[in-house]
Amino acid sequence: MDYHLDASERPLMWIGEGLTEFGITPGSVLGPSQFTQARRLIRGEDPHTGRTLVEPKLAIPPAAKLPAAPLVRGDPPGRC
């Protein structure tokens, strides 16, 4: 598990040719000072301004849906 916590082993890298539209070089190291930019891109926002570029699509896979009645009754999972 320790090797997962040691970021010195392999640095994070920016990937994707679309990054050039935002002035980010694909293949360059993604440092801690750029984590906010990366999070913005993941959320569909401009990495520099935070302006929404793409509206998020929120969906729940059908297999993840649970019937509500057993939960309301307090039945433990697996006994439905």
CSV table of N, CA and C in Angstrom, one decimal:
chain,number,residue,atom,x,y,z
A,1,MET,N,0.8,-1.2,0.0
A,1,MET,CA,0.0,0.0,0.0
A,1,MET,C,0.9,1.3,0.0
A,2,ASP,N,2.0,1.2,0.6
A,2,ASP,CA,2.9,2.4,0.7
A,2,ASP,C,3.3,2.9,-0.6
A,3,TYR,N,3.4,2.1,-1.6
A,3,TYR,CA,3.9,2.5,-2.9
A,3,TYR,C,2.8,3.4,-3.6
A,4,HIS,N,1.5,3.2,-3.2
A,4,HIS,CA,0.5,4.1,-3.8
A,4,HIS,C,0.6,5.5,-3.2
A,5,LEU,N,1.1,5.6,-2.0
A,5,LEU,CA,1.2,6.9,-1.3
A,5,LEU,C,2.4,7.7,-1.7
A,6,ASP,N,3.4,7.1,-2.4
A,6,ASP,CA,4.6,7.7,-2.7
A,6,ASP,C,4.5,8.2,-4.2
A,7,ALA,N,4.2,9.5,-4.3
A,7,ALA,CA,4.0,10.1,-5.6
A,7,ALA,C,5.3,10.3,-6.3
A,8,SER,N,6.4,10.1,-5.6
A,8,SER,CA,7.7,10.3,-6.3
A,8,SER,C,8.0,9.2,-7.3
A,9,GLU,N,7.3,8.1,-7.2
A,9,GLU,CA,7.6,7.0,-8.0
A,9,GLU,C,7.2,7.3,-9.5
A,10,ARG,N,6.1,7.9,-9.7
A,10,ARG,CA,5.6,8.2,-11.0
A,10,ARG,C,4.7,9.4,-10.9
A,11,PRO,N,5.2,10.5,-11.5
A,11,PRO,CA,4.4,11.8,-11.4
A,11,PRO,C,3.1,11.7,-12.2
A,12,LEU,N,2.1,12.5,-11.9
A,12,LEU,CA,0.9,12.6,-12.7
A,12,LEU,C,1.2,13.4,-13.9
A,13,MET,N,0.6,13.0,-15.0
A,13,MET,CA,0.8,13.6,-16.3
A,13,MET,C,-0.5,14.1,-16.9
A,14,TRP,N,-0.4,15.3,-17.6
A,14,TRP,CA,-1.6,15.7,-18.4
A,14,TRP,C,-1.7,14.9,-19.6
A,15,ILE,N,-2.8,14.3,-19.9
A,15,ILE,CA,-3.0,13.6,-21.2
A,15,ILE,C,-4.2,14.1,-21.9
A,16,GLY,N,-4.1,14.1,-23.3
A,16,GLY,CA,-5.2,14.5,-24.1
A,16,GLY,C,-4.8,15.7,-25.0
A,17,GLU,N,-5.0,15.5,-26.3
A,17,GLU,CA,-4.6,16.5,-27.2
A,17,GLU,C,-5.5,17.8,-27.1
A,18,GLY,N,-6.7,17.7,-26.5
A,18,GLY,CA,-7.6,18.9,-26.4
A,18,GLY,C,-7.0,19.9,-25.3
A,19,LEU,N,-6.0,19.4,-24.5
A,19,LEU,CA,-5.5,20.3,-23.5
A,19,LEU,C,-4.8,21.6,-24.2
A,20,THR,N,-4.3,21.4,-25.4
A,20,THR,CA,-3.7,22.5,-26.1
A,20,THR,C,-4.6,23.7,-26.2
A,21,GLU,N,-5.9,23.5,-26.3
A,21,GLU,CA,-6.9,24.6,-26.4
A,21,GLU,C,-6.9,25.5,-25.1
A,22,PHE,N,-6.4,24.9,-24.1
A,22,PHE,CA,-6.3,25.7,-22.8
A,22,PHE,C,-4.9,26.1,-22.4
A,23,GLY,N,-4.0,25.9,-23.3
A,23,GLY,CA,-2.6,26.3,-23.1
A,23,GLY,C,-1.8,25.3,-22.2
A,24,ILE,N,-2.3,24.0,-22.1
A,24,ILE,CA,-1.7,23.0,-21.3
A,24,ILE,C,-1.0,22.0,-22.3
A,25,THR,N,0.2,21.7,-22.0
A,25,THR,CA,1.0,20.8,-22.9
A,25,THR,C,0.7,19.3,-22.5
A,26,PRO,N,0.1,18.5,-23.5
A,26,PRO,CA,0.0,17.1,-23.2
A,26,PRO,C,1.3,16.4,-22.9
A,27,GLY,N,1.3,15.6,-21.9
A,27,GLY,CA,2.6,14.9,-21.5
A,27,GLY,C,3.4,15.6,-20.5
A,28,SER,N,3.0,16.8,-20.1
A,28,SER,CA,3.7,17.6,-19.1
A,28,SER,C,3.3,17.1,-17.7
A,29,VAL,N,4.1,17.3,-16.7
A,29,VAL,CA,3.8,16.9,-15.4
A,29,VAL,C,2.7,17.7,-14.8
A,30,LEU,N,1.8,17.1,-14.1
A,30,LEU,CA,0.6,17.7,-13.4
A,30,LEU,C,1.0,17.9,-12.0
A,31,GLY,N,1.4,19.1,-11.6
A,31,GLY,CA,1.9,19.4,-10.2
A,31,GLY,C,0.7,19.8,-9.3
A,32,PRO,N,1.0,19.8,-8.0
A,32,PRO,CA,0.0,20.1,-7.0
A,32,PRO,C,-0.7,21.5,-7.3
A,33,SER,N,0.1,22.4,-7.8
A,33,SER,CA,-0.5,23.8,-8.1
A,33,SER,C,-1.5,23.7,-9.2
A,34,GLN,N,-1.6,22.6,-10.0
A,34,GLN,CA,-2.5,22.5,-11.1
A,34,GLN,C,-3.7,21.6,-10.8
A,35,PHE,N,-3.8,21.1,-9.6
A,35,PHE,CA,-4.9,20.2,-9.2
A,35,PHE,C,-6.2,20.8,-9.4
A,36,THR,N,-6.3,22.1,-9.1
A,36,THR,CA,-7.6,22.8,-9.3
A,36,THR,C,-8.0,22.8,-10.7
A,37,GLN,N,-7.0,23.1,-11.6
A,37,GLN,CA,-7.3,23.1,-13.1
A,37,GLN,C,-7.8,21.7,-13.5
A,38,ALA,N,-7.1,20.6,-13.0
A,38,ALA,CA,-7.5,19.3,-13.4
A,38,ALA,C,-9.0,19.0,-12.9
A,39,ARG,N,-9.3,19.4,-11.7
A,39,ARG,CA,-10.6,19.2,-11.1
A,39,ARG,C,-11.7,19.9,-12.0
A,40,ARG,N,-11.3,21.1,-12.4
A,40,ARG,CA,-12.3,21.9,-13.2
A,40,ARG,C,-12.5,21.1,-14.5
A,41,LEU,N,-11.5,20.6,-15.2
A,41,LEU,CA,-11.7,19.9,-16.4
A,41,LEU,C,-12.5,18.7,-16.2
A,42,ILE,N,-12.3,18.0,-15.2
A,42,ILE,CA,-13.1,16.8,-14.9
A,42,ILE,C,-14.6,17.1,-14.7
A,43,ARG,N,-14.9,18.3,-14.2
A,43,ARG,CA,-16.3,18.8,-14.0
A,43,ARG,C,-16.8,19.4,-15.2
A,44,GLY,N,-16.1,19.5,-16.3
A,44,GLY,CA,-16.6,20.1,-17.6
A,44,GLY,C,-16.4,21.6,-17.5
A,45,GLU,N,-15.5,22.1,-16.8
A,45,GLU,CA,-15.3,23.6,-16.7
A,45,GLU,C,-14.0,24.0,-17.3
A,46,ASP,N,-13.9,25.3,-17.7
A,46,ASP,CA,-12.6,25.9,-18.2
A,46,ASP,C,-11.6,25.8,-17.0
A,47,PRO,N,-10.4,25.3,-17.3
A,47,PRO,CA,-9.5,25.1,-16.2
A,47,PRO,C,-9.0,26.4,-15.6
A,48,HIS,N,-9.1,27.5,-16.4
A,48,HIS,CA,-8.5,28.8,-15.9
A,48,HIS,C,-9.6,29.7,-15.3
A,49,THR,N,-10.8,29.6,-15.8
A,49,THR,CA,-11.8,30.6,-15.4
A,49,THR,C,-12.9,29.9,-14.5
A,50,GLY,N,-13.1,28.6,-14.7
A,50,GLY,CA,-14.1,27.8,-14.0
A,50,GLY,C,-15.5,27.9,-14.7
A,51,ARG,N,-15.5,28.6,-15.8
A,51,ARG,CA,-16.8,28.7,-16.6
A,51,ARG,C,-17.2,27.3,-17.1
A,52,THR,N,-18.5,27.0,-17.0
A,52,THR,CA,-19.0,25.8,-17.4
A,52,THR,C,-18.9,25.6,-18.9
A,53,LEU,N,-18.3,24.6,-19.4
A,53,LEU,CA,-18.2,24.3,-20.8
A,53,LEU,C,-19.2,23.2,-21.2
A,54,VAL,N,-19.4,22.2,-20.4
A,54,VAL,CA,-20.3,21.1,-20.6
A,54,VAL,C,-21.1,20.8,-19.4
A,55,GLU,N,-22.4,20.7,-19.6
A,55,GLU,CA,-23.3,20.4,-18.4
A,55,GLU,C,-23.1,19.0,-18.0
A,56,PRO,N,-22.9,18.7,-16.7
A,56,PRO,CA,-22.7,17.3,-16.3
A,56,PRO,C,-24.0,16.5,-16.5
A,57,LYS,N,-23.8,15.2,-16.9
A,57,LYS,CA,-24.9,14.3,-17.0
A,57,LYS,C,-24.8,13.3,-15.8
A,58,LEU,N,-25.9,13.4,-15.0
A,58,LEU,CA,-26.0,12.6,-13.8
A,58,LEU,C,-26.9,11.4,-14.1
A,59,ALA,N,-26.4,10.2,-14.0
A,59,ALA,CA,-27.2,9.0,-14.3
A,59,ALA,C,-26.9,8.0,-13.3
A,60,ILE,N,-27.9,7.2,-12.9
A,60,ILE,CA,-27.7,6.0,-12.0
A,60,ILE,C,-27.9,4.7,-12.8
A,61,PRO,N,-26.9,3.9,-12.8
A,61,PRO,CA,-27.1,2.6,-13.5
A,61,PRO,C,-28.3,1.8,-12.9
A,62,PRO,N,-29.1,1.2,-13.7
A,62,PRO,CA,-30.2,0.4,-13.2
A,62,PRO,C,-29.8,-0.6,-12.1
A,63,ALA,N,-28.7,-1.2,-12.2
A,63,ALA,CA,-28.3,-2.2,-11.3
A,63,ALA,C,-28.0,-1.6,-9.9
A,64,ALA,N,-27.8,-0.3,-9.8
A,64,ALA,CA,-27.4,0.4,-8.6
A,64,ALA,C,-28.7,0.8,-7.8
A,65,LYS,N,-29.9,0.7,-8.5
A,65,LYS,CA,-31.1,1.2,-7.8
A,65,LYS,C,-31.6,0.1,-6.9
A,66,LEU,N,-32.1,0.5,-5.7
A,66,LEU,CA,-32.6,-0.4,-4.8
A,66,LEU,C,-34.1,-0.1,-4.5
A,67,PRO,N,-34.9,-1.1,-4.3
A,67,PRO,CA,-36.3,-0.9,-3.9
A,67,PRO,C,-36.4,-0.1,-2.6
A,68,ALA,N,-37.2,0.9,-2.5
A,68,ALA,CA,-37.2,1.7,-1.2
A,68,ALA,C,-37.9,1.0,-0.1
A,69,ALA,N,-38.9,0.2,-0.3
A,69,ALA,CA,-39.8,-0.4,0.8
A,69,ALA,C,-38.9,-1.1,1.8
A,70,PRO,N,-38.0,-2.0,1.4
A,70,PRO,CA,-37.2,-2.7,2.4
A,70,PRO,C,-36.3,-1.8,3.2
A,71,LEU,N,-35.8,-0.8,2.6
A,71,LEU,CA,-35.0,0.2,3.3
A,71,LEU,C,-35.8,1.0,4.3
A,72,VAL,N,-37.0,1.3,4.0
A,72,VAL,CA,-37.9,2.1,4.9
A,72,VAL,C,-38.3,1.2,6.1
A,73,ARG,N,-38.5,-0.1,5.8
A,73,ARG,CA,-38.9,-1.0,6.9
A,73,ARG,C,-37.7,-1.3,7.8
A,74,GLY,N,-36.5,-1.1,7.3
A,74,GLY,CA,-35.3,-1.4,8.1
A,74,GLY,C,-34.8,-2.8,7.9
A,75,ASP,N,-35.2,-3.4,6.8
A,75,ASP,CA,-34.7,-4.8,6.5
A,75,ASP,C,-33.3,-4.7,6.1
A,76,PRO,N,-32.4,-5.6,6.5
A,76,PRO,CA,-31.0,-5.6,6.1
A,76,PRO,C,-30.9,-5.9,4.6
A,77,PRO,N,-29.9,-5.3,3.9
A,77,PRO,CA,-29.7,-5.7,2.5
A,77,PRO,C,-29.5,-7.2,2.4
A,78,GLY,N,-30.0,-7.7,1.3
A,78,GLY,CA,-29.9,-9.1,1.0
A,78,GLY,C,-31.1,-9.9,1.4
A,79,ARG,N,-32.0,-9.3,2.2
A,79,ARG,CA,-33.2,-10.1,2.7
A,79,ARG,C,-34.5,-9.6,2.0
A,80,CYS,N,-34.3,-8.9,0.9
A,80,CYS,CA,-35.5,-8.3,0.2
A,80,CYS,C,-36.2,-9.4,-0.6
